[in-house]
PDB file of C-alpha atoms in Angstrom:
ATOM      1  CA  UNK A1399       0.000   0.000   0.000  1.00  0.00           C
ATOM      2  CA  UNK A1400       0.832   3.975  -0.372  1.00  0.00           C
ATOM      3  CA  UNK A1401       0.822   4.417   3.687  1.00  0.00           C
ATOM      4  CA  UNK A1402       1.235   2.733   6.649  1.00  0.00           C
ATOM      5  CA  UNK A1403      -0.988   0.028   7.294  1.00  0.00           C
ATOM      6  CA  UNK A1404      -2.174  -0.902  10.900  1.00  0.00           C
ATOM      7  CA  UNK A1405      -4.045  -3.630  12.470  1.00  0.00           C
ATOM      8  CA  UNK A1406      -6.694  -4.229  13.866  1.00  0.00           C
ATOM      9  CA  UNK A1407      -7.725  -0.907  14.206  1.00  0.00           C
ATOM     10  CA  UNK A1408      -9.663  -1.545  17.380  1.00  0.00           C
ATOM     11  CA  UNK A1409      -8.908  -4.194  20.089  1.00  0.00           C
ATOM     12  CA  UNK A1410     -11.178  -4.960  22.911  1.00  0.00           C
ATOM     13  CA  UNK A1411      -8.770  -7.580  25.111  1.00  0.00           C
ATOM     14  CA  UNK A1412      -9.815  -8.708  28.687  1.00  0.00           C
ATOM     15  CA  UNK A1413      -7.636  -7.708  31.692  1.00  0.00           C
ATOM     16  CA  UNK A1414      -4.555 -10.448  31.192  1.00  0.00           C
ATOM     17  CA  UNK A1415      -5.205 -11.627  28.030  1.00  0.00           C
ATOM     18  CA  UNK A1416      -1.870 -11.253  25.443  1.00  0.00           C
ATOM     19  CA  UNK A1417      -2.673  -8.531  22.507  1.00  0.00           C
ATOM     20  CA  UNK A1418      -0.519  -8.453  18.943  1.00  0.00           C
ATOM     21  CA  UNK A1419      -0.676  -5.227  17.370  1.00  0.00           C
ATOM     22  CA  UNK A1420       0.836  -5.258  13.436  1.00  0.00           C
ATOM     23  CA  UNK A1421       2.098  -1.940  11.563  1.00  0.00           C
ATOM     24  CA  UNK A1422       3.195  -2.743   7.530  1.00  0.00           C
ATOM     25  CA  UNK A1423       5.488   0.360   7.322  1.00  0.00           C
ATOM     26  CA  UNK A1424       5.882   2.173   3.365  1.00  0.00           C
ATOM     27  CA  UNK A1425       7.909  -0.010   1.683  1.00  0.00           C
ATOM     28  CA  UNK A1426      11.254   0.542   1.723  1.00  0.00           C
ATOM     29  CA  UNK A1427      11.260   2.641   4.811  1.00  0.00           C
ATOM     30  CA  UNK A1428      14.244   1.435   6.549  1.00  0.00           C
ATOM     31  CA  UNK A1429      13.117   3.172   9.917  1.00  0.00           C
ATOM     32  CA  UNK A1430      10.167   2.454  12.164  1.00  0.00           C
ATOM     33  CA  UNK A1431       8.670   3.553  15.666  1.00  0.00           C
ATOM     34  CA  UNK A1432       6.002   2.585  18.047  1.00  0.00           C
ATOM     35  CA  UNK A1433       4.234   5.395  20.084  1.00  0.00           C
ATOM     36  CA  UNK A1434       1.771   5.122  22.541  1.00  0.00           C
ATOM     37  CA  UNK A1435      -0.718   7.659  22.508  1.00  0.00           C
ATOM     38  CA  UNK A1436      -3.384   7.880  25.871  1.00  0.00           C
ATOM     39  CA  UNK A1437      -6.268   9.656  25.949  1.00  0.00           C
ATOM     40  CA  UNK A1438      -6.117  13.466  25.897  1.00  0.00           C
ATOM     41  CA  UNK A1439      -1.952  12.786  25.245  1.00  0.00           C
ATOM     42  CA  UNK A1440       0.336  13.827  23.061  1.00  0.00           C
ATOM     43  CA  UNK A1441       2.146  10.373  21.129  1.00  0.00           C
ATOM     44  CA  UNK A1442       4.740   8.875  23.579  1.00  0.00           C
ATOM     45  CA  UNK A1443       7.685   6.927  22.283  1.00  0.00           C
ATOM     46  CA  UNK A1444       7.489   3.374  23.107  1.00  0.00           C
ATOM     47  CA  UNK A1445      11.021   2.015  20.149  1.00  0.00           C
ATOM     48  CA  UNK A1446      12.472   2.335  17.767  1.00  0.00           C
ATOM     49  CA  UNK A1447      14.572  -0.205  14.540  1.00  0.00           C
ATOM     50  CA  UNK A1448      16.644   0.643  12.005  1.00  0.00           C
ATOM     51  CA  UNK A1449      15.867  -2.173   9.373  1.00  0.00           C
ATOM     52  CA  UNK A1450      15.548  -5.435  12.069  1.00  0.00           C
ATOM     53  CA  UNK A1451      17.778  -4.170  14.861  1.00  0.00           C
ATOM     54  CA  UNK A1452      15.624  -2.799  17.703  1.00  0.00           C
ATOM     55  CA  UNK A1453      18.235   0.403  18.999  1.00  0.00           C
ATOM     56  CA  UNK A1454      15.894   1.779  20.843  1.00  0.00           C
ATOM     57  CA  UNK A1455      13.522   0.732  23.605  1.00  0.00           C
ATOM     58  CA  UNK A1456      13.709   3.149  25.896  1.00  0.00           C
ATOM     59  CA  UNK A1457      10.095   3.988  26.145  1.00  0.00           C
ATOM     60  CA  UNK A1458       8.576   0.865  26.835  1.00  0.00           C
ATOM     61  CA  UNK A1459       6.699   1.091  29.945  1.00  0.00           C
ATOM     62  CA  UNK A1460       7.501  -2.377  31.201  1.00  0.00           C
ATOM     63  CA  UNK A1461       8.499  -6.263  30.327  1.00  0.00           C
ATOM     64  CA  UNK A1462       5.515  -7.298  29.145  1.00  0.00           C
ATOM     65  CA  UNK A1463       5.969  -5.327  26.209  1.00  0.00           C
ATOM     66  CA  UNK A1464       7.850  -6.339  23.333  1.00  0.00           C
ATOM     67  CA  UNK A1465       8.325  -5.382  19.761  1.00  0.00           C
ATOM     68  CA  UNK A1466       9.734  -7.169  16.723  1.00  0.00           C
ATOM     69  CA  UNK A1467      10.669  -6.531  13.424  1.00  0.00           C
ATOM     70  CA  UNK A1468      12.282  -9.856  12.276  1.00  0.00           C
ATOM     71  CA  UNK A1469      13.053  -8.789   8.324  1.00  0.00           C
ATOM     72  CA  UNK A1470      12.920  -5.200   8.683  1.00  0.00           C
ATOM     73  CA  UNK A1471       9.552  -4.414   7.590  1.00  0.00           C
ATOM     74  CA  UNK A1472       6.513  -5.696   9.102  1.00  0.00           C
ATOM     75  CA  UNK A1473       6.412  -4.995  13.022  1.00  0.00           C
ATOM     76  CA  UNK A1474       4.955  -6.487  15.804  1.00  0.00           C
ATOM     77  CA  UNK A1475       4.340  -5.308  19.220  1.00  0.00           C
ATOM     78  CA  UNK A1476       3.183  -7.500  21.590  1.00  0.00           C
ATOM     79  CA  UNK A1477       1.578  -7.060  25.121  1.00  0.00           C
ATOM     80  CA  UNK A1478       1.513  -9.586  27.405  1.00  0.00           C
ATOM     81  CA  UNK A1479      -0.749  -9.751  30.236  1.00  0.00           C
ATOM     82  CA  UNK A1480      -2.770  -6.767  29.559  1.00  0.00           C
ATOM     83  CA  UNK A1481      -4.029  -4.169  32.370  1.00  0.00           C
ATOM     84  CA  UNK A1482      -6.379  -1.372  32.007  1.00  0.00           C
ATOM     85  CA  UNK A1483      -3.382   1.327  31.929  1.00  0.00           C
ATOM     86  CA  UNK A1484      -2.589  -0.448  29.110  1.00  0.00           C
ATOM     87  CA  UNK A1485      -5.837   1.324  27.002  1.00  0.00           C
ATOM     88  CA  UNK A1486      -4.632   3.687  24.835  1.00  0.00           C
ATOM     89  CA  UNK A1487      -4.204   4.157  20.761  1.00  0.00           C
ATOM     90  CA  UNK A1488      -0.562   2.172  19.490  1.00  0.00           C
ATOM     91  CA  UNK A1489       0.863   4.401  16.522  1.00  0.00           C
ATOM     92  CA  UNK A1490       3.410   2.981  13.850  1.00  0.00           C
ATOM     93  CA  UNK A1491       5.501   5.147  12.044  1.00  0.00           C
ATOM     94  CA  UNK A1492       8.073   4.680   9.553  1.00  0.00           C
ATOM     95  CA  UNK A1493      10.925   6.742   7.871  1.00  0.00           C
ATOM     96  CA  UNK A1494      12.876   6.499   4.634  1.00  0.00           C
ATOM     97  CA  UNK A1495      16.131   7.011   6.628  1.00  0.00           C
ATOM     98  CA  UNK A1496      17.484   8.260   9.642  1.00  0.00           C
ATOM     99  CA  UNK A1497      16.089  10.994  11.180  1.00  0.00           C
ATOM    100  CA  UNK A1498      18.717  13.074  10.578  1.00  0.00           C
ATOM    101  CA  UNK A1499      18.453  12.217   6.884  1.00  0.00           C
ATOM    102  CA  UNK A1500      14.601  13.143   5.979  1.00  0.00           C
ATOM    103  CA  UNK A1501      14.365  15.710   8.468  1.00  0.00           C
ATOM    104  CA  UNK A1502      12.607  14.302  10.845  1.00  0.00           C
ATOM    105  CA  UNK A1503       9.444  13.446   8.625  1.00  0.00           C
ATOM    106  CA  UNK A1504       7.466  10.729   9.617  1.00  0.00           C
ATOM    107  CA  UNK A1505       4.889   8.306   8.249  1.00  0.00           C
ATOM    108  CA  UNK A1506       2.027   7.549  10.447  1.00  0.00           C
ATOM    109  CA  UNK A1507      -0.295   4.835  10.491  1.00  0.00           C
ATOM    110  CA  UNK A1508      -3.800   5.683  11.751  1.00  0.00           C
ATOM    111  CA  UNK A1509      -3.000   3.808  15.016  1.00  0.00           C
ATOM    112  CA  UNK A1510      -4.718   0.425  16.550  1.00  0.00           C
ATOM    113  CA  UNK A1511      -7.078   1.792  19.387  1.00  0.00           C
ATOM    114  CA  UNK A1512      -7.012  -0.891  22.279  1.00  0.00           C
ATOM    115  CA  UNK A1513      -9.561  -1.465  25.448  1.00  0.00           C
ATOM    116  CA  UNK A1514      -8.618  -2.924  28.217  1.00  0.00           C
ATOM    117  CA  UNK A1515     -11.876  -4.140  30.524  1.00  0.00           C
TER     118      UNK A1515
ATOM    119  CA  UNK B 846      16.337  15.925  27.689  1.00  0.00           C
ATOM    120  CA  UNK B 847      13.840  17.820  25.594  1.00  0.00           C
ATOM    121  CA  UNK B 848      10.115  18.546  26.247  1.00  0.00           C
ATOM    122  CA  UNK B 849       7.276  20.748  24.831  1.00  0.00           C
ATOM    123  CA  UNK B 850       4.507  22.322  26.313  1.00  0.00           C
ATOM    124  CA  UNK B 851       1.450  23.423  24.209  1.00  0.00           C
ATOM    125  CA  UNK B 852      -0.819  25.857  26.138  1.00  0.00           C
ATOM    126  CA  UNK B 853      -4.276  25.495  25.176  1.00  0.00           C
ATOM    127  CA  UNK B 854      -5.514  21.888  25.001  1.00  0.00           C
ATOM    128  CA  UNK B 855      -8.782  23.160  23.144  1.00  0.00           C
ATOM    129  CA  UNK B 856      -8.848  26.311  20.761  1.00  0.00           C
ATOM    130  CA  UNK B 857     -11.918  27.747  19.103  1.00  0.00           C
ATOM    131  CA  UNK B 858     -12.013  30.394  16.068  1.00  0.00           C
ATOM    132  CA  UNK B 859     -14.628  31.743  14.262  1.00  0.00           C
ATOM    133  CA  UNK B 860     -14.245  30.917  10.196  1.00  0.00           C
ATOM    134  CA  UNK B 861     -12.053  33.639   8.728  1.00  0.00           C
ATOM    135  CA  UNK B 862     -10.500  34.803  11.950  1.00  0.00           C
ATOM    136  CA  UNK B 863      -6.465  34.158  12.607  1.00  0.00           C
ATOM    137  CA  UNK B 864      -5.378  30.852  14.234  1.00  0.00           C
ATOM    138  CA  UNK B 865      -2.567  30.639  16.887  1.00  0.00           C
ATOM    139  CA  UNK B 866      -1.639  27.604  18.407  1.00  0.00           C
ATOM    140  CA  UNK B 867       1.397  28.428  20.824  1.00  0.00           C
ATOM    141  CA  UNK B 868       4.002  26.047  21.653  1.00  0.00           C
ATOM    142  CA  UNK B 869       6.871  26.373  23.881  1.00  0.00           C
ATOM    143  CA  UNK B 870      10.376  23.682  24.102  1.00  0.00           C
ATOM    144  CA  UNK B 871      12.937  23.203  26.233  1.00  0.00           C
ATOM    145  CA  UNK B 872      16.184  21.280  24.689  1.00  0.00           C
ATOM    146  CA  UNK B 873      19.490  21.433  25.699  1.00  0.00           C
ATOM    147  CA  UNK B 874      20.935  21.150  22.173  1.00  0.00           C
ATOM    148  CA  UNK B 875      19.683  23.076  18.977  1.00  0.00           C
ATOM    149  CA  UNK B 876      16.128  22.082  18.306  1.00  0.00           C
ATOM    150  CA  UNK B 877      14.680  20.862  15.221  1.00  0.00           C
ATOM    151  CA  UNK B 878      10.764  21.675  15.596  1.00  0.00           C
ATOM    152  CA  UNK B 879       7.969  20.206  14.445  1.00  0.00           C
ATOM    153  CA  UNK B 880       3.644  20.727  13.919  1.00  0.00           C
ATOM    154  CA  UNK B 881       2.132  17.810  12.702  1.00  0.00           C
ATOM    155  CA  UNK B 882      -1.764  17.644  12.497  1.00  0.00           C
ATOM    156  CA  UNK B 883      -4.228  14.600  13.046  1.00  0.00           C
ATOM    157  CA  UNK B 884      -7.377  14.967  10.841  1.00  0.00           C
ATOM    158  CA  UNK B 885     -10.483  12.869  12.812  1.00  0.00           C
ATOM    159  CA  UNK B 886      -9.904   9.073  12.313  1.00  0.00           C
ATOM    160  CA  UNK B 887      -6.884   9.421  10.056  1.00  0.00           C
ATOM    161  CA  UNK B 888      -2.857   9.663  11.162  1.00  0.00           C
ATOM    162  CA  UNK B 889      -0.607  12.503  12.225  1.00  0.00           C
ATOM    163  CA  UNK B 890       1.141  14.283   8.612  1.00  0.00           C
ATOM    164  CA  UNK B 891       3.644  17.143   8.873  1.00  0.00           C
ATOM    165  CA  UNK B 892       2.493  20.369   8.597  1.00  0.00           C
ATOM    166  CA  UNK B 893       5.665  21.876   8.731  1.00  0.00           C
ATOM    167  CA  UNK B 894       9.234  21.382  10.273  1.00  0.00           C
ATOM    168  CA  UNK B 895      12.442  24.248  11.630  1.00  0.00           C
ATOM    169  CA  UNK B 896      15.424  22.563  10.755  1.00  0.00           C
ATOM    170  CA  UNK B 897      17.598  25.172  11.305  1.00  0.00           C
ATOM    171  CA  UNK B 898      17.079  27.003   8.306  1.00  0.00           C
ATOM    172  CA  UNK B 899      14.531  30.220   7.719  1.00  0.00           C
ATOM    173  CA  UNK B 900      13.219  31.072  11.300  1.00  0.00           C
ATOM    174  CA  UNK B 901       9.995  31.583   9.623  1.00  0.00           C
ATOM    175  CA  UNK B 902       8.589  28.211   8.078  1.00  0.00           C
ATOM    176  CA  UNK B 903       5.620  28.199   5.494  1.00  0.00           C
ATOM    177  CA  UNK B 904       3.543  24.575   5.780  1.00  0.00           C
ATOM    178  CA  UNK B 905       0.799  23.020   4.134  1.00  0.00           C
ATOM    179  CA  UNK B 906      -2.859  24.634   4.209  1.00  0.00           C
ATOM    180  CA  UNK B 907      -1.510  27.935   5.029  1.00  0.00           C
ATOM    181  CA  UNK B 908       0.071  27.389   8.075  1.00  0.00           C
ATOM    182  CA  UNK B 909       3.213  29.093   8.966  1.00  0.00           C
ATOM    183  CA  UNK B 910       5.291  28.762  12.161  1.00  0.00           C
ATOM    184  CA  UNK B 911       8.071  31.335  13.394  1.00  0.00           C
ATOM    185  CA  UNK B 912      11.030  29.658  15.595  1.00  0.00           C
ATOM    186  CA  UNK B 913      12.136  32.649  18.160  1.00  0.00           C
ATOM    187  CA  UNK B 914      14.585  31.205  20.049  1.00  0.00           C
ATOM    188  CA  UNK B 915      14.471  33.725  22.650  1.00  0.00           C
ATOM    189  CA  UNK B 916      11.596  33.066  23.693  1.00  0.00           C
ATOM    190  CA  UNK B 917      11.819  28.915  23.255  1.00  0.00           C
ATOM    191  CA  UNK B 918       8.915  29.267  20.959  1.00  0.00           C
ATOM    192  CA  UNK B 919       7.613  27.935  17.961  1.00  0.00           C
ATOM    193  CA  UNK B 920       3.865  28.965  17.429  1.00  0.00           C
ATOM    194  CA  UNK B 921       1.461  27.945  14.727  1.00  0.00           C
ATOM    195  CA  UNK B 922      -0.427  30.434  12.547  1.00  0.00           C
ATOM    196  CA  UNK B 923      -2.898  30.760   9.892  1.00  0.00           C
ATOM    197  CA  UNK B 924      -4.336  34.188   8.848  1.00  0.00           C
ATOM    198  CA  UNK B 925      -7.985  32.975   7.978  1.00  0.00           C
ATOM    199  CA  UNK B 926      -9.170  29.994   9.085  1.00  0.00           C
ATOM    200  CA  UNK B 927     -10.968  27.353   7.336  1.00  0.00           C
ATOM    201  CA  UNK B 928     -13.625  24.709   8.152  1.00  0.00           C
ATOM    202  CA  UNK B 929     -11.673  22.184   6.871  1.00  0.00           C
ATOM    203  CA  UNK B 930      -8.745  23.210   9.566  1.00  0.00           C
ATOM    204  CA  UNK B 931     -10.539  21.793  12.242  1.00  0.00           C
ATOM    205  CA  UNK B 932      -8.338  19.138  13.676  1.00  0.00           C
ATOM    206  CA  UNK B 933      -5.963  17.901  16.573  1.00  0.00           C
ATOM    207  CA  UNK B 934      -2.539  19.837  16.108  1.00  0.00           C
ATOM    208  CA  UNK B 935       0.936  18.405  17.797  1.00  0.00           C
ATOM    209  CA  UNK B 936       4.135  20.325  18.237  1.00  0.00           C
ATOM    210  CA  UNK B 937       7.295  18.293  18.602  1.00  0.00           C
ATOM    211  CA  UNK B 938      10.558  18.793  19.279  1.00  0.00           C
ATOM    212  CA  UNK B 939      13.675  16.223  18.291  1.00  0.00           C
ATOM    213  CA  UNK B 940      17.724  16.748  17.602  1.00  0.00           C
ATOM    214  CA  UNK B 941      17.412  14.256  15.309  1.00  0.00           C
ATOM    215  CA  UNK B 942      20.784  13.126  16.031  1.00  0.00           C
ATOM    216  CA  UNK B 943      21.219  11.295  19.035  1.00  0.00           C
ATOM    217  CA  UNK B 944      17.612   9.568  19.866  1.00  0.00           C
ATOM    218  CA  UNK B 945      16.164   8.782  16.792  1.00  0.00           C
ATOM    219  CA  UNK B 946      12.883  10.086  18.136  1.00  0.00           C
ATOM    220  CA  UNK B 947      10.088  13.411  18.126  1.00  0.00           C
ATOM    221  CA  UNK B 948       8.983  14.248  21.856  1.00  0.00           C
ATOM    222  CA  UNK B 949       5.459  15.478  21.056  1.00  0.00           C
ATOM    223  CA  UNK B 950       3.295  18.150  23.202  1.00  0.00           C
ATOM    224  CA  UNK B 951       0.106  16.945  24.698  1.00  0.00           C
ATOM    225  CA  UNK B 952      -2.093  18.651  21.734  1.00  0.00           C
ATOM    226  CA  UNK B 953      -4.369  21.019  21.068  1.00  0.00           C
ATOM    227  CA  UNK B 954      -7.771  20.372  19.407  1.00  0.00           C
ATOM    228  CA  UNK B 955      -8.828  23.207  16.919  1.00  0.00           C
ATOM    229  CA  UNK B 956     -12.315  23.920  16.640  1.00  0.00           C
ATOM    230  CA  UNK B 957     -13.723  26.369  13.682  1.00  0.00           C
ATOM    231  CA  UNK B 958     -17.208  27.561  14.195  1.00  0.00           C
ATOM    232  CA  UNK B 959     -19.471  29.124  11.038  1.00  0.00           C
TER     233      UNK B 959
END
């Protein structure tokens, strides 16, 4: 596709169940990022890879979540045991290059909305 | 570390009248700055960017922004505003060298009323 592709756009998961959230970056885009976005909230960054090497995790708020990118395109995040803090929209984005490189543009998918009850 | 603050979660114009969405950062290195804008049930685009260029940056739609770093701002304008500018707008700030990432402000929803 032309954009970013995310799915499923909505996710209703019960308190402890595991959730997979997908994001199909542009093709070609060699960069991609995960941001968290809570109600009312500005994006927060959860990581970040460069092709399939995941430099940057900084952001994730704990151990049971965890993102892949095993061939450097299609991502992967995964929560594990979910809790109700976990509600929030999960944007992809992806980038031609580093930031540096395209000025700091980025791609954004129009985010997988999740509910934790 | 880097942060922005975007005073004003809601804004509301009349059609024609001037927009101004403020935003203020704090970095300790030279800021690149962003707005990006999040059209209902679609993703954020770039409006426009500072990259350490013109202090005054043109964007889409008819947006322009002015970076004044004396006053760590870089606020959002449009002249005449348009029903169709009615959207969530986010300011963000990055250095783009070290972590490959945009801090974003909270956001501020735009309303434009006939």
């Amino acid at each position: 596709g032309a954009g970013v592709s995310q799915s499923p756009r909505y996710k209703v998961a019960k308190r402890g169940q595991d959730v997979a959230l997908r994001c199909d970056p542009i093709s070609g885009h060699v960069s991609l990022f995960w941001y968290q976005q809570a109600l009312g909230q500005g994006p927060e960054f959860l990581t970040y890879f460069q092709n399939e090497a995941q430099l940057d995790k900084s952001g994730l708020p704990s151990d049971r979540f965890f993102a892949e990118r095993p061939e450097g395109s299609v991502s992967t995040l995964k929560i594990q045991r979910t809790q109700q803090e976990d509600s929030a929209v999960y944007l992809c984005a992806s980038s031609l290059e580093w930031l540096a490189q395209t000025g700091g543009e980025l791609f954004f998918g129009e985010g997988s909305r999740l509910t934790v009850l | 570390a880097q942060s922005v603050t975007q005073l004003g979660s809601h804004v509301s114009v009349s059609e024609g009248a001037l927009v101004l969405l403020r935003c203020n950062y704090s970095s300790s290195v030279p800021p690149y700055l962003f707005w990006y804008v999040q059209y209902p049930n679609q993703g954020l685009q770039l409006l426009l960017k500072y990259t350490s260029a013109a202090t005054l940056v043109k964007g889409i739609n008819g947006f322009e922004a002015e970076f004044k770093k004396s006053e760590t701002s870089f606020h959002l304008t449009k002249p005449s505003a348009h029903m169709s500018d009615a959207a969530e707008y986010f300011c963000a700030v990055s250095d783009l060298q070290g972590a490959q990432k945009l801090v974003f402000g909270q956001g501020t929803r735009l309303t434009i009323n006939p």
